[in-house]
Every structure is written in structure tokens, then in C-alpha cells.
mmCIF file of C-alpha atoms in Angstrom:
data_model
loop_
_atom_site.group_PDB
_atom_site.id
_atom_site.type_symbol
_atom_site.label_atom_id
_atom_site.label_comp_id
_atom_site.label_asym_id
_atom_site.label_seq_id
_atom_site.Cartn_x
_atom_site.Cartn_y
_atom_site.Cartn_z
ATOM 1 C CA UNK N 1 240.406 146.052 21.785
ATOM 2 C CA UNK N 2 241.016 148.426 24.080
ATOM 3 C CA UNK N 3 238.544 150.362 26.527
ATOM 4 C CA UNK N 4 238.616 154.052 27.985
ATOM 5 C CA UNK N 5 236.350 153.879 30.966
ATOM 6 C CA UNK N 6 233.693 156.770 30.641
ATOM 7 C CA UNK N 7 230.491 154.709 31.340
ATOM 8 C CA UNK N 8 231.550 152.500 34.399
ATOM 9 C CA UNK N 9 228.110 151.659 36.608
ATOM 10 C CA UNK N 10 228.736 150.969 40.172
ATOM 11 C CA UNK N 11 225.919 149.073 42.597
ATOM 12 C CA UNK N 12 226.219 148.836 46.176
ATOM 13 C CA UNK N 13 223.260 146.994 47.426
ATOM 14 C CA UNK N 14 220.166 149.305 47.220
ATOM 15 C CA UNK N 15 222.613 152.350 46.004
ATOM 16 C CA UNK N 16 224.129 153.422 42.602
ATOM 17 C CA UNK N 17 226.936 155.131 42.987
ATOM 18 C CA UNK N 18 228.085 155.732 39.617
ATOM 19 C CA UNK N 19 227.221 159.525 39.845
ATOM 20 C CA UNK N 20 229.411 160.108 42.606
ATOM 21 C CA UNK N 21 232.116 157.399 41.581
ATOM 22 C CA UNK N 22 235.356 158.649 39.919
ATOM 23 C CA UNK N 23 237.305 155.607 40.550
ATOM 24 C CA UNK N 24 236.325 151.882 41.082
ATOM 25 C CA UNK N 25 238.926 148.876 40.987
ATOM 26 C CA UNK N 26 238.105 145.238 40.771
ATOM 27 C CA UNK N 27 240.817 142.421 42.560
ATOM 28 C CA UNK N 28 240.563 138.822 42.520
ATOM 29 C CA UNK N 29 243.168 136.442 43.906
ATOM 30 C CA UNK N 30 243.907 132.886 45.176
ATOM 31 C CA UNK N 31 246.120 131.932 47.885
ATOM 32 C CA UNK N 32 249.658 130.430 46.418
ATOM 33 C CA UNK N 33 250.185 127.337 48.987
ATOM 34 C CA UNK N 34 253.508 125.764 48.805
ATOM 35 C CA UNK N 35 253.749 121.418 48.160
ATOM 36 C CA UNK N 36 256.868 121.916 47.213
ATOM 37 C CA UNK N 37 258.549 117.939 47.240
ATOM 38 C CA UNK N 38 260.993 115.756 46.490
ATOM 39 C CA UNK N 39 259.203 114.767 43.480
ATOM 40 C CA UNK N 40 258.892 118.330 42.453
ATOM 41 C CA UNK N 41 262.602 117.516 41.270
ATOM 42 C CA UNK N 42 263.948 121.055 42.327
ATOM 43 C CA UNK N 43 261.105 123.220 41.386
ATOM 44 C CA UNK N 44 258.467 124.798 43.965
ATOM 45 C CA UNK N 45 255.237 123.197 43.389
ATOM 46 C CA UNK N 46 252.116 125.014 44.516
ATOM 47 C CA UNK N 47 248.610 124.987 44.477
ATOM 48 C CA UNK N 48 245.379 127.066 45.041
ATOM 49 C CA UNK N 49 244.136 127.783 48.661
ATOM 50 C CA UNK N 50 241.257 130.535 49.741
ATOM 51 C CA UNK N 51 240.237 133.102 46.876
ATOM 52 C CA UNK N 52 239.397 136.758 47.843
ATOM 53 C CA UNK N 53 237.653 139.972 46.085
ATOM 54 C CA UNK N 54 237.586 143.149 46.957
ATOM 55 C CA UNK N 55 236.223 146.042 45.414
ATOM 56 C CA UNK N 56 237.768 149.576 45.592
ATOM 57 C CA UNK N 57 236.415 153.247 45.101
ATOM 58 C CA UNK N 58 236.700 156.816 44.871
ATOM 59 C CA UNK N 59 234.933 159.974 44.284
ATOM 60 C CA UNK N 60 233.285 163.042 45.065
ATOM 61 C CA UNK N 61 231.109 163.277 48.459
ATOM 62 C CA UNK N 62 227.516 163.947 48.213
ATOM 63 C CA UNK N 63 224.826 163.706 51.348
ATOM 64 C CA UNK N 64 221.334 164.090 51.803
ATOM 65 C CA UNK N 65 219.334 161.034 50.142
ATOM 66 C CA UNK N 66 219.650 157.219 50.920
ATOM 67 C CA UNK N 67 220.995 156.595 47.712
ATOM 68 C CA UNK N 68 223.966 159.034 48.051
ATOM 69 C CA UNK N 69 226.991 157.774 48.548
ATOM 70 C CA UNK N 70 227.349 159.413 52.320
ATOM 71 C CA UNK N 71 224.256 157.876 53.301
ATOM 72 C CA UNK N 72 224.170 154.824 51.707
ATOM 73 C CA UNK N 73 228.041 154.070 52.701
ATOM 74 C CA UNK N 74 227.120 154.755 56.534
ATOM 75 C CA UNK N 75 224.067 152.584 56.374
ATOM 76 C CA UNK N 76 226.216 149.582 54.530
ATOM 77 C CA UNK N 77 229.440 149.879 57.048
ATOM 78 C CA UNK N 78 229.844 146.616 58.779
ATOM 79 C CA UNK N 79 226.986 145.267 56.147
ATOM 80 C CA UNK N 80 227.122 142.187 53.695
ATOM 81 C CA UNK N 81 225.238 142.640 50.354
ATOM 82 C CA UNK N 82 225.608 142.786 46.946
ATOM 83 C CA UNK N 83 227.531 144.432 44.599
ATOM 84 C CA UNK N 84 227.842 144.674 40.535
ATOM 85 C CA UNK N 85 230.112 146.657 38.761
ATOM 86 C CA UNK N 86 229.839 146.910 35.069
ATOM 87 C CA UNK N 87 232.898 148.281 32.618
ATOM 88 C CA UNK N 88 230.944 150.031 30.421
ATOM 89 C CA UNK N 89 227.188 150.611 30.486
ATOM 90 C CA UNK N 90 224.589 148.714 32.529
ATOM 91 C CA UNK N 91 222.410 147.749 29.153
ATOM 92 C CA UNK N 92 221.128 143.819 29.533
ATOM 93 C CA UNK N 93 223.573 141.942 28.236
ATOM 94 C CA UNK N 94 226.383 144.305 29.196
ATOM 95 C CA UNK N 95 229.432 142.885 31.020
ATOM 96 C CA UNK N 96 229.476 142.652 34.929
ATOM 97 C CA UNK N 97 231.482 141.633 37.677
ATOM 98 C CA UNK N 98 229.199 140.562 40.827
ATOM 99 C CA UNK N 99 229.657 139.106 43.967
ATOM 100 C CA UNK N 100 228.163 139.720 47.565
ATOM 101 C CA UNK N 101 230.553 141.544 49.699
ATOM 102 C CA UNK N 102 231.319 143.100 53.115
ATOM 103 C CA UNK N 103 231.280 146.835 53.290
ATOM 104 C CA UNK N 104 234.577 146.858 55.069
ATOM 105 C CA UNK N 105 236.178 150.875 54.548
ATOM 106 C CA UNK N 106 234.821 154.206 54.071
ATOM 107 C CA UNK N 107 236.665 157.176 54.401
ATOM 108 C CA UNK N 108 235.447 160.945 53.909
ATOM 109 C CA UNK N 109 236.827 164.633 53.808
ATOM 110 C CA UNK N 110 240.553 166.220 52.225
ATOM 111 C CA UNK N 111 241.992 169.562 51.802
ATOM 112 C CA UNK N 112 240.707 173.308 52.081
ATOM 113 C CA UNK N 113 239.399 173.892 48.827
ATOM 114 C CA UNK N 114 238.987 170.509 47.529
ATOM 115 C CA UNK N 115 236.182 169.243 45.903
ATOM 116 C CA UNK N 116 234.808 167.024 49.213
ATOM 117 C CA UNK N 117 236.011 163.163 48.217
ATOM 118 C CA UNK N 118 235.094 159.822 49.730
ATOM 119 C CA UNK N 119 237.063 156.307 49.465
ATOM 120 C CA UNK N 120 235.890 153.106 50.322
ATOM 121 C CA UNK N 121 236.387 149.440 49.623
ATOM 122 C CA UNK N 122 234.145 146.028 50.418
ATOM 123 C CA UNK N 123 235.499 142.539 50.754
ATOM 124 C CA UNK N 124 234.359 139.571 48.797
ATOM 125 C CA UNK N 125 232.252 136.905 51.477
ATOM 126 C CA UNK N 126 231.550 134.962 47.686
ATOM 127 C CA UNK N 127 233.681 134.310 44.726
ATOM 128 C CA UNK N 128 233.965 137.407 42.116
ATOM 129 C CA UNK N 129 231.616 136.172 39.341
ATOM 130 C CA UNK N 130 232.024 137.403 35.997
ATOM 131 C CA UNK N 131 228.243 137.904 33.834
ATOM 132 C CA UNK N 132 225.745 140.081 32.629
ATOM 133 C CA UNK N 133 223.422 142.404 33.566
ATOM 134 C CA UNK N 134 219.828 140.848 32.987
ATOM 135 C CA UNK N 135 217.622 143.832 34.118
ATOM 136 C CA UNK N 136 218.562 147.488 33.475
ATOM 137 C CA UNK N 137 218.420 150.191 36.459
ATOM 138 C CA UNK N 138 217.024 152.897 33.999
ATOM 139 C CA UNK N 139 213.545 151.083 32.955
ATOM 140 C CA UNK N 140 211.135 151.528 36.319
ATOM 141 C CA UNK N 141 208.546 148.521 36.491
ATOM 142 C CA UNK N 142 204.978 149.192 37.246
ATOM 143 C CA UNK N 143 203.399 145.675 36.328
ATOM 144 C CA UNK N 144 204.515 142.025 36.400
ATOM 145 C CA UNK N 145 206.398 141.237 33.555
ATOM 146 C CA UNK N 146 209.923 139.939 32.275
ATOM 147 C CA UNK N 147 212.521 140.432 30.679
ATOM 148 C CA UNK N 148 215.117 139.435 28.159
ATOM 149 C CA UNK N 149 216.318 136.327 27.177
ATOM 150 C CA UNK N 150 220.059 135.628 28.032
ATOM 151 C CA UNK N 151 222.198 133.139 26.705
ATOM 152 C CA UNK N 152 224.591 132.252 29.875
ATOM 153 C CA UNK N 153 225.162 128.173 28.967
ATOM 154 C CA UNK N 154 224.477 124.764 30.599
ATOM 155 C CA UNK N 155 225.867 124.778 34.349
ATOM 156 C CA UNK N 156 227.561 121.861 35.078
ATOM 157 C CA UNK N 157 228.020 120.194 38.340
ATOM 158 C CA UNK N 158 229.733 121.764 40.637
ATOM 159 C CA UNK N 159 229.460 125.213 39.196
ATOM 160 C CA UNK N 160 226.555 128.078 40.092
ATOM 161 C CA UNK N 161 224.224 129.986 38.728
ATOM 162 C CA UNK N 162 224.751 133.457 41.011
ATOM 163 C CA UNK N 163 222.623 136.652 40.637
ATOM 164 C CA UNK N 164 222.498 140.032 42.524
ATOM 165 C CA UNK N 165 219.474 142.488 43.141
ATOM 166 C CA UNK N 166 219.563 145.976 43.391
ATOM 167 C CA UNK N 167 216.399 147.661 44.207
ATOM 168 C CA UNK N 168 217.364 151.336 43.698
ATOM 169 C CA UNK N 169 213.862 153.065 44.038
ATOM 170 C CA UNK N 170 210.677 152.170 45.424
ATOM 171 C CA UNK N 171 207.369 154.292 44.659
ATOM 172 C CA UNK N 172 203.554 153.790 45.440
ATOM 173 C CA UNK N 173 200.657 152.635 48.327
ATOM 174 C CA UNK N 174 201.759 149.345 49.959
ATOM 175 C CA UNK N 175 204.619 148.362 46.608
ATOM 176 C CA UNK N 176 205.613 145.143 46.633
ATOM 177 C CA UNK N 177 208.796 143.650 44.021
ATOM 178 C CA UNK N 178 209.602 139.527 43.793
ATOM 179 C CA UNK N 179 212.060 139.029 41.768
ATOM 180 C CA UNK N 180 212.916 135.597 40.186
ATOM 181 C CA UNK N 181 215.465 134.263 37.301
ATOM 182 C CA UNK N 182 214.034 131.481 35.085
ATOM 183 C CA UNK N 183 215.623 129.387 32.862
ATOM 184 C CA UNK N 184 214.594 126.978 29.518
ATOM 185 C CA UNK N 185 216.350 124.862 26.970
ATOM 186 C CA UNK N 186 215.545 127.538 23.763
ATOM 187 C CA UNK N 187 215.734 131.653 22.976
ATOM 188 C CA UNK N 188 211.499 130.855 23.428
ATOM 189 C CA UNK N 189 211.362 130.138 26.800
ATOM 190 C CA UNK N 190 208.088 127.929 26.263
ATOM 191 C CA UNK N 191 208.514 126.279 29.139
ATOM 192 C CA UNK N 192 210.939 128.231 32.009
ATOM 193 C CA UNK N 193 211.573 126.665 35.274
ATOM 194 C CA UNK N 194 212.413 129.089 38.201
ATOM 195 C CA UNK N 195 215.801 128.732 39.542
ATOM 196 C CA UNK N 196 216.266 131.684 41.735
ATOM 197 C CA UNK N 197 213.390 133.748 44.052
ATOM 198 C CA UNK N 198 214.547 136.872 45.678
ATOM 199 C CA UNK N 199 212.434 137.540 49.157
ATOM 200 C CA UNK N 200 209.997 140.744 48.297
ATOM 201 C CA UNK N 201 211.389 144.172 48.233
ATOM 202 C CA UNK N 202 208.979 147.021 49.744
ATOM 203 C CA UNK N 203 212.218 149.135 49.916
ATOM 204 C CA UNK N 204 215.140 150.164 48.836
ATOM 205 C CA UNK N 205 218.283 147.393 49.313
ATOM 206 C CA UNK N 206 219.579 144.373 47.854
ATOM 207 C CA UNK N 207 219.675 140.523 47.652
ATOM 208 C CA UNK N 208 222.084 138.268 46.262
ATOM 209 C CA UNK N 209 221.345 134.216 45.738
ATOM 210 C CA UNK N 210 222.906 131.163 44.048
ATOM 211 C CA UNK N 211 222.160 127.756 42.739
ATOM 212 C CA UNK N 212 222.983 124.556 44.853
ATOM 213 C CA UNK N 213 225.972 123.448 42.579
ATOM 214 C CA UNK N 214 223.425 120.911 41.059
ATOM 215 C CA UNK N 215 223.735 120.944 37.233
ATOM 216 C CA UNK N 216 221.527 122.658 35.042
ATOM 217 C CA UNK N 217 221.362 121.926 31.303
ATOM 218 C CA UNK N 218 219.369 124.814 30.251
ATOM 219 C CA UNK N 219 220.683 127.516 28.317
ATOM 220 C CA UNK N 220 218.681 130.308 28.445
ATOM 221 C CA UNK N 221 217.970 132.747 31.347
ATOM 222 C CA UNK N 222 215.913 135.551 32.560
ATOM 223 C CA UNK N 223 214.345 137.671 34.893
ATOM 224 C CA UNK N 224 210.867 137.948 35.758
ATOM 225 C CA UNK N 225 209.378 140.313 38.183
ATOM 226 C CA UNK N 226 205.441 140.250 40.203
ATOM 227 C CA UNK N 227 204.106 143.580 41.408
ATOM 228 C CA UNK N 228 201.677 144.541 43.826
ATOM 229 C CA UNK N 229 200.754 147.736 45.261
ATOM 230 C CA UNK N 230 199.142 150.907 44.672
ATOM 231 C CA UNK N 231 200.391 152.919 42.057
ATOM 232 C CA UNK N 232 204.116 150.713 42.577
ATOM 233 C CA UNK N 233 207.069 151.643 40.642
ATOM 234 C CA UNK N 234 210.122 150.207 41.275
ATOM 235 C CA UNK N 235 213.718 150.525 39.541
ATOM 236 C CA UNK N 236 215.931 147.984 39.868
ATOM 237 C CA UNK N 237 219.243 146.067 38.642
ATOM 238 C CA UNK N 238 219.819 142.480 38.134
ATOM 239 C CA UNK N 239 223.110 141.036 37.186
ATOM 240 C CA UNK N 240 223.784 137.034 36.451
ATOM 241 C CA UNK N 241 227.035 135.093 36.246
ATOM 242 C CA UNK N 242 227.886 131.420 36.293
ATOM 243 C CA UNK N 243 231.081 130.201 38.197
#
């Protein structure tokens, strides 16, 4: 089935930039190393060497909050950090693409009379990890609480569990936001076992972690948040991926 992209959500670290984002591009690729031989009996023979990401934007300019794209891009140049972009919607559950990048490229300004544009672009320092989003950015969090149960699958040896936060907005007196993913054999979660602790947020940013490569033969995943504070409110995105 085929998609029109009119809902794309873009995350840079503590910003969302879908509201200023007209463009976004996603590129994965592996190095082609030649082993070419005499036992290769006259074909090339390759195999797989490094693996890059990048991620690649465009859209109109905006200025004058730290989660606008002028701002937030200037702040991120030079940065490493997370970043999530989903295809269509940011709902839990919905498809994303995550990985923890390096803000490499941003470029600003065009023509007399042109709506103001930006570009920019951010290079993979972690595989591109294909997932879900496990906490939405439009539901702000005032308590400690979690959230829904995801089925991602058993990680085998070898392969992670990654996940990326994106604390977009913090409110309150002295607001404090640790963020965890747990995981359980069953859709209950009767008995979850934490896998992944982000450091606490008092601000706006974000955090990306991953598992050791150990295997893990639960199923079932979520995220669960503790809040402290003074009148605290925090919105925030979580995305999770296995690779």
C-alpha cells in the first residue's frame, strides 16, 4: 500500500520540528568491500564493511523559542543526540526510524521574496533502527505513571534493544522526569524488569540508550515515567526499536 506523506513527525533531541519541516529524508547504507578471488570463479565477491545514516531536511525558518528550528539547530550544531522520525503520525505504536546522530549541516536564508527556508542534515554515530513510538509527544505527564504495552519480540544475542528520549517541554517548581523502558514475558506485565533508565530530565533535550547485546526473551515492552516537582508537567517522546 502506498503512502502520501502529510503527517511525517520529526524529533531532534529536545526539538520537534515537524511544524517547520517540509522535507525530511531517511538513508541507510553499508560499505560494499571487495574479496573478490580465485574461488569467486570470475564473479566479484563482496561483503559488508561500516554502515552509515544520515538524516536530511528542509523547511520554512522560524526563530525565537528553543524549540524552533533556528534555535534549536544552532544549539545542536556540532552536537550528538537523538533523533526519531516517524512516516506518518507519532501515535504509540506508530512506525519510527531512530538512531542517535551528529548534527553535522544547517543552512539558512534564499531569495528576495521567498518564504525564509532552512536545510540541514545529521549523521548516524549508531545504526538506523527501525521501531515504534512507545510514548506520544501530545499527552503532557504530571504524575508517575506508564504507558502502553508494546509487542517488540524476544532479543536475541547479539542484537539490541535501542530507545530515544525527547523531552520537548518542561513546566513547574523544581520538575524532575526519569524515564525507564520495562519489559515482561505477557501483554500483563505482572512482573516487568527494567531494561533501560534515562538520567533525569529538568529540561528540555534528549537521551538515547541501548541494551548490552545480551539476550532478552521477553516480549513485551514499555515505558514508565517518575515525577517530582512542583506543579511538573512534562511532554515528551519515546521511540523503541530492536536491531
Amino acid at each position: 500500500m502506498s503512502l502520501v506523506l502529510t503527517n511525517v513527525r520529526a524529533f531532534a533531541i529536545g526539538a520537534d520540528l515537524t511544524g517547520s519541516s517540509s522535507k525530511v529524508e531517511l538513508s541507510g547504507e553499508v560499505e560494499e568491500k571487495d574479496v573478490t578471488t580465485y574461488g569467486t570463479s570470475g564473479w566479484k565477491g563482496v561483503i559488508g564493511g561500516l554502515g552509515a545514516a544520515e538524516i536530511a531536511g528542509e523547511g520554512f525558518w522560524e526563530a525565537g523559542d528553543p524549540g524552533l528550528v533556528d534555535d534549536a539547530s544552532w544549539a545542536q550544531l556540532g552536537g550528538v543526540g537523538p533523533w526519531t522520525i516517524c512516516p506518518d503520525t507519532a501515535a504509540v505504536g506508530s512506525l519510527a526510524y531512530l538512531t542517535r546522530a551528529l548534527r553535522s549541516n544547517y543552512q539558512l536564508g534564499g531569495a528576495v521574496g521567498d518564504v525564509a527556508p532552512w536545510t540541514g542534515s545529521a549523521k548516524s554515530c549508531w545504526p538506523l533502527v527501525r521501531g515504534q513510538i512507545g510514548h506520544p509527544p501530545g499527552t503532557a505527564r504530571t504524575a508517575t505513571g506508564t504507558g502502553t504495552v508494546l509487542n517488540l519480540g524476544a532479543i536475541p544475542a547479539g542484537k539490541r534493544l535501542y530507545a530515544a528520549l525527547h523531552v520537548l517541554s518542561v513546566a513547574g517548581t523544581t520538575p524532575s522526569l526519569t524515564v525507564s523502558v520495562e519489559s515482561d514475558d505477557a501483554v500483563g506485565m505482572a512482573t516487568p524488569t527494567t531494561r533501560l533508565t534515562f538520567d533525569a530530565a529538568t529540561a528540555a533535550g534528549g537521551q538515547a540508550l541501548r541494551t548490552d547485546a545480551s539476550a532478552i526473551t521477553d516480549t513485551h515492552y514499555r515505558v514508565a515515567w517518575a515525577i517530582t516537582g512542583t506543579t511538573p508537567s512534562f511532554m515528551f517522546a519515546v521511540s523503541l526499536g530492536i536491531r
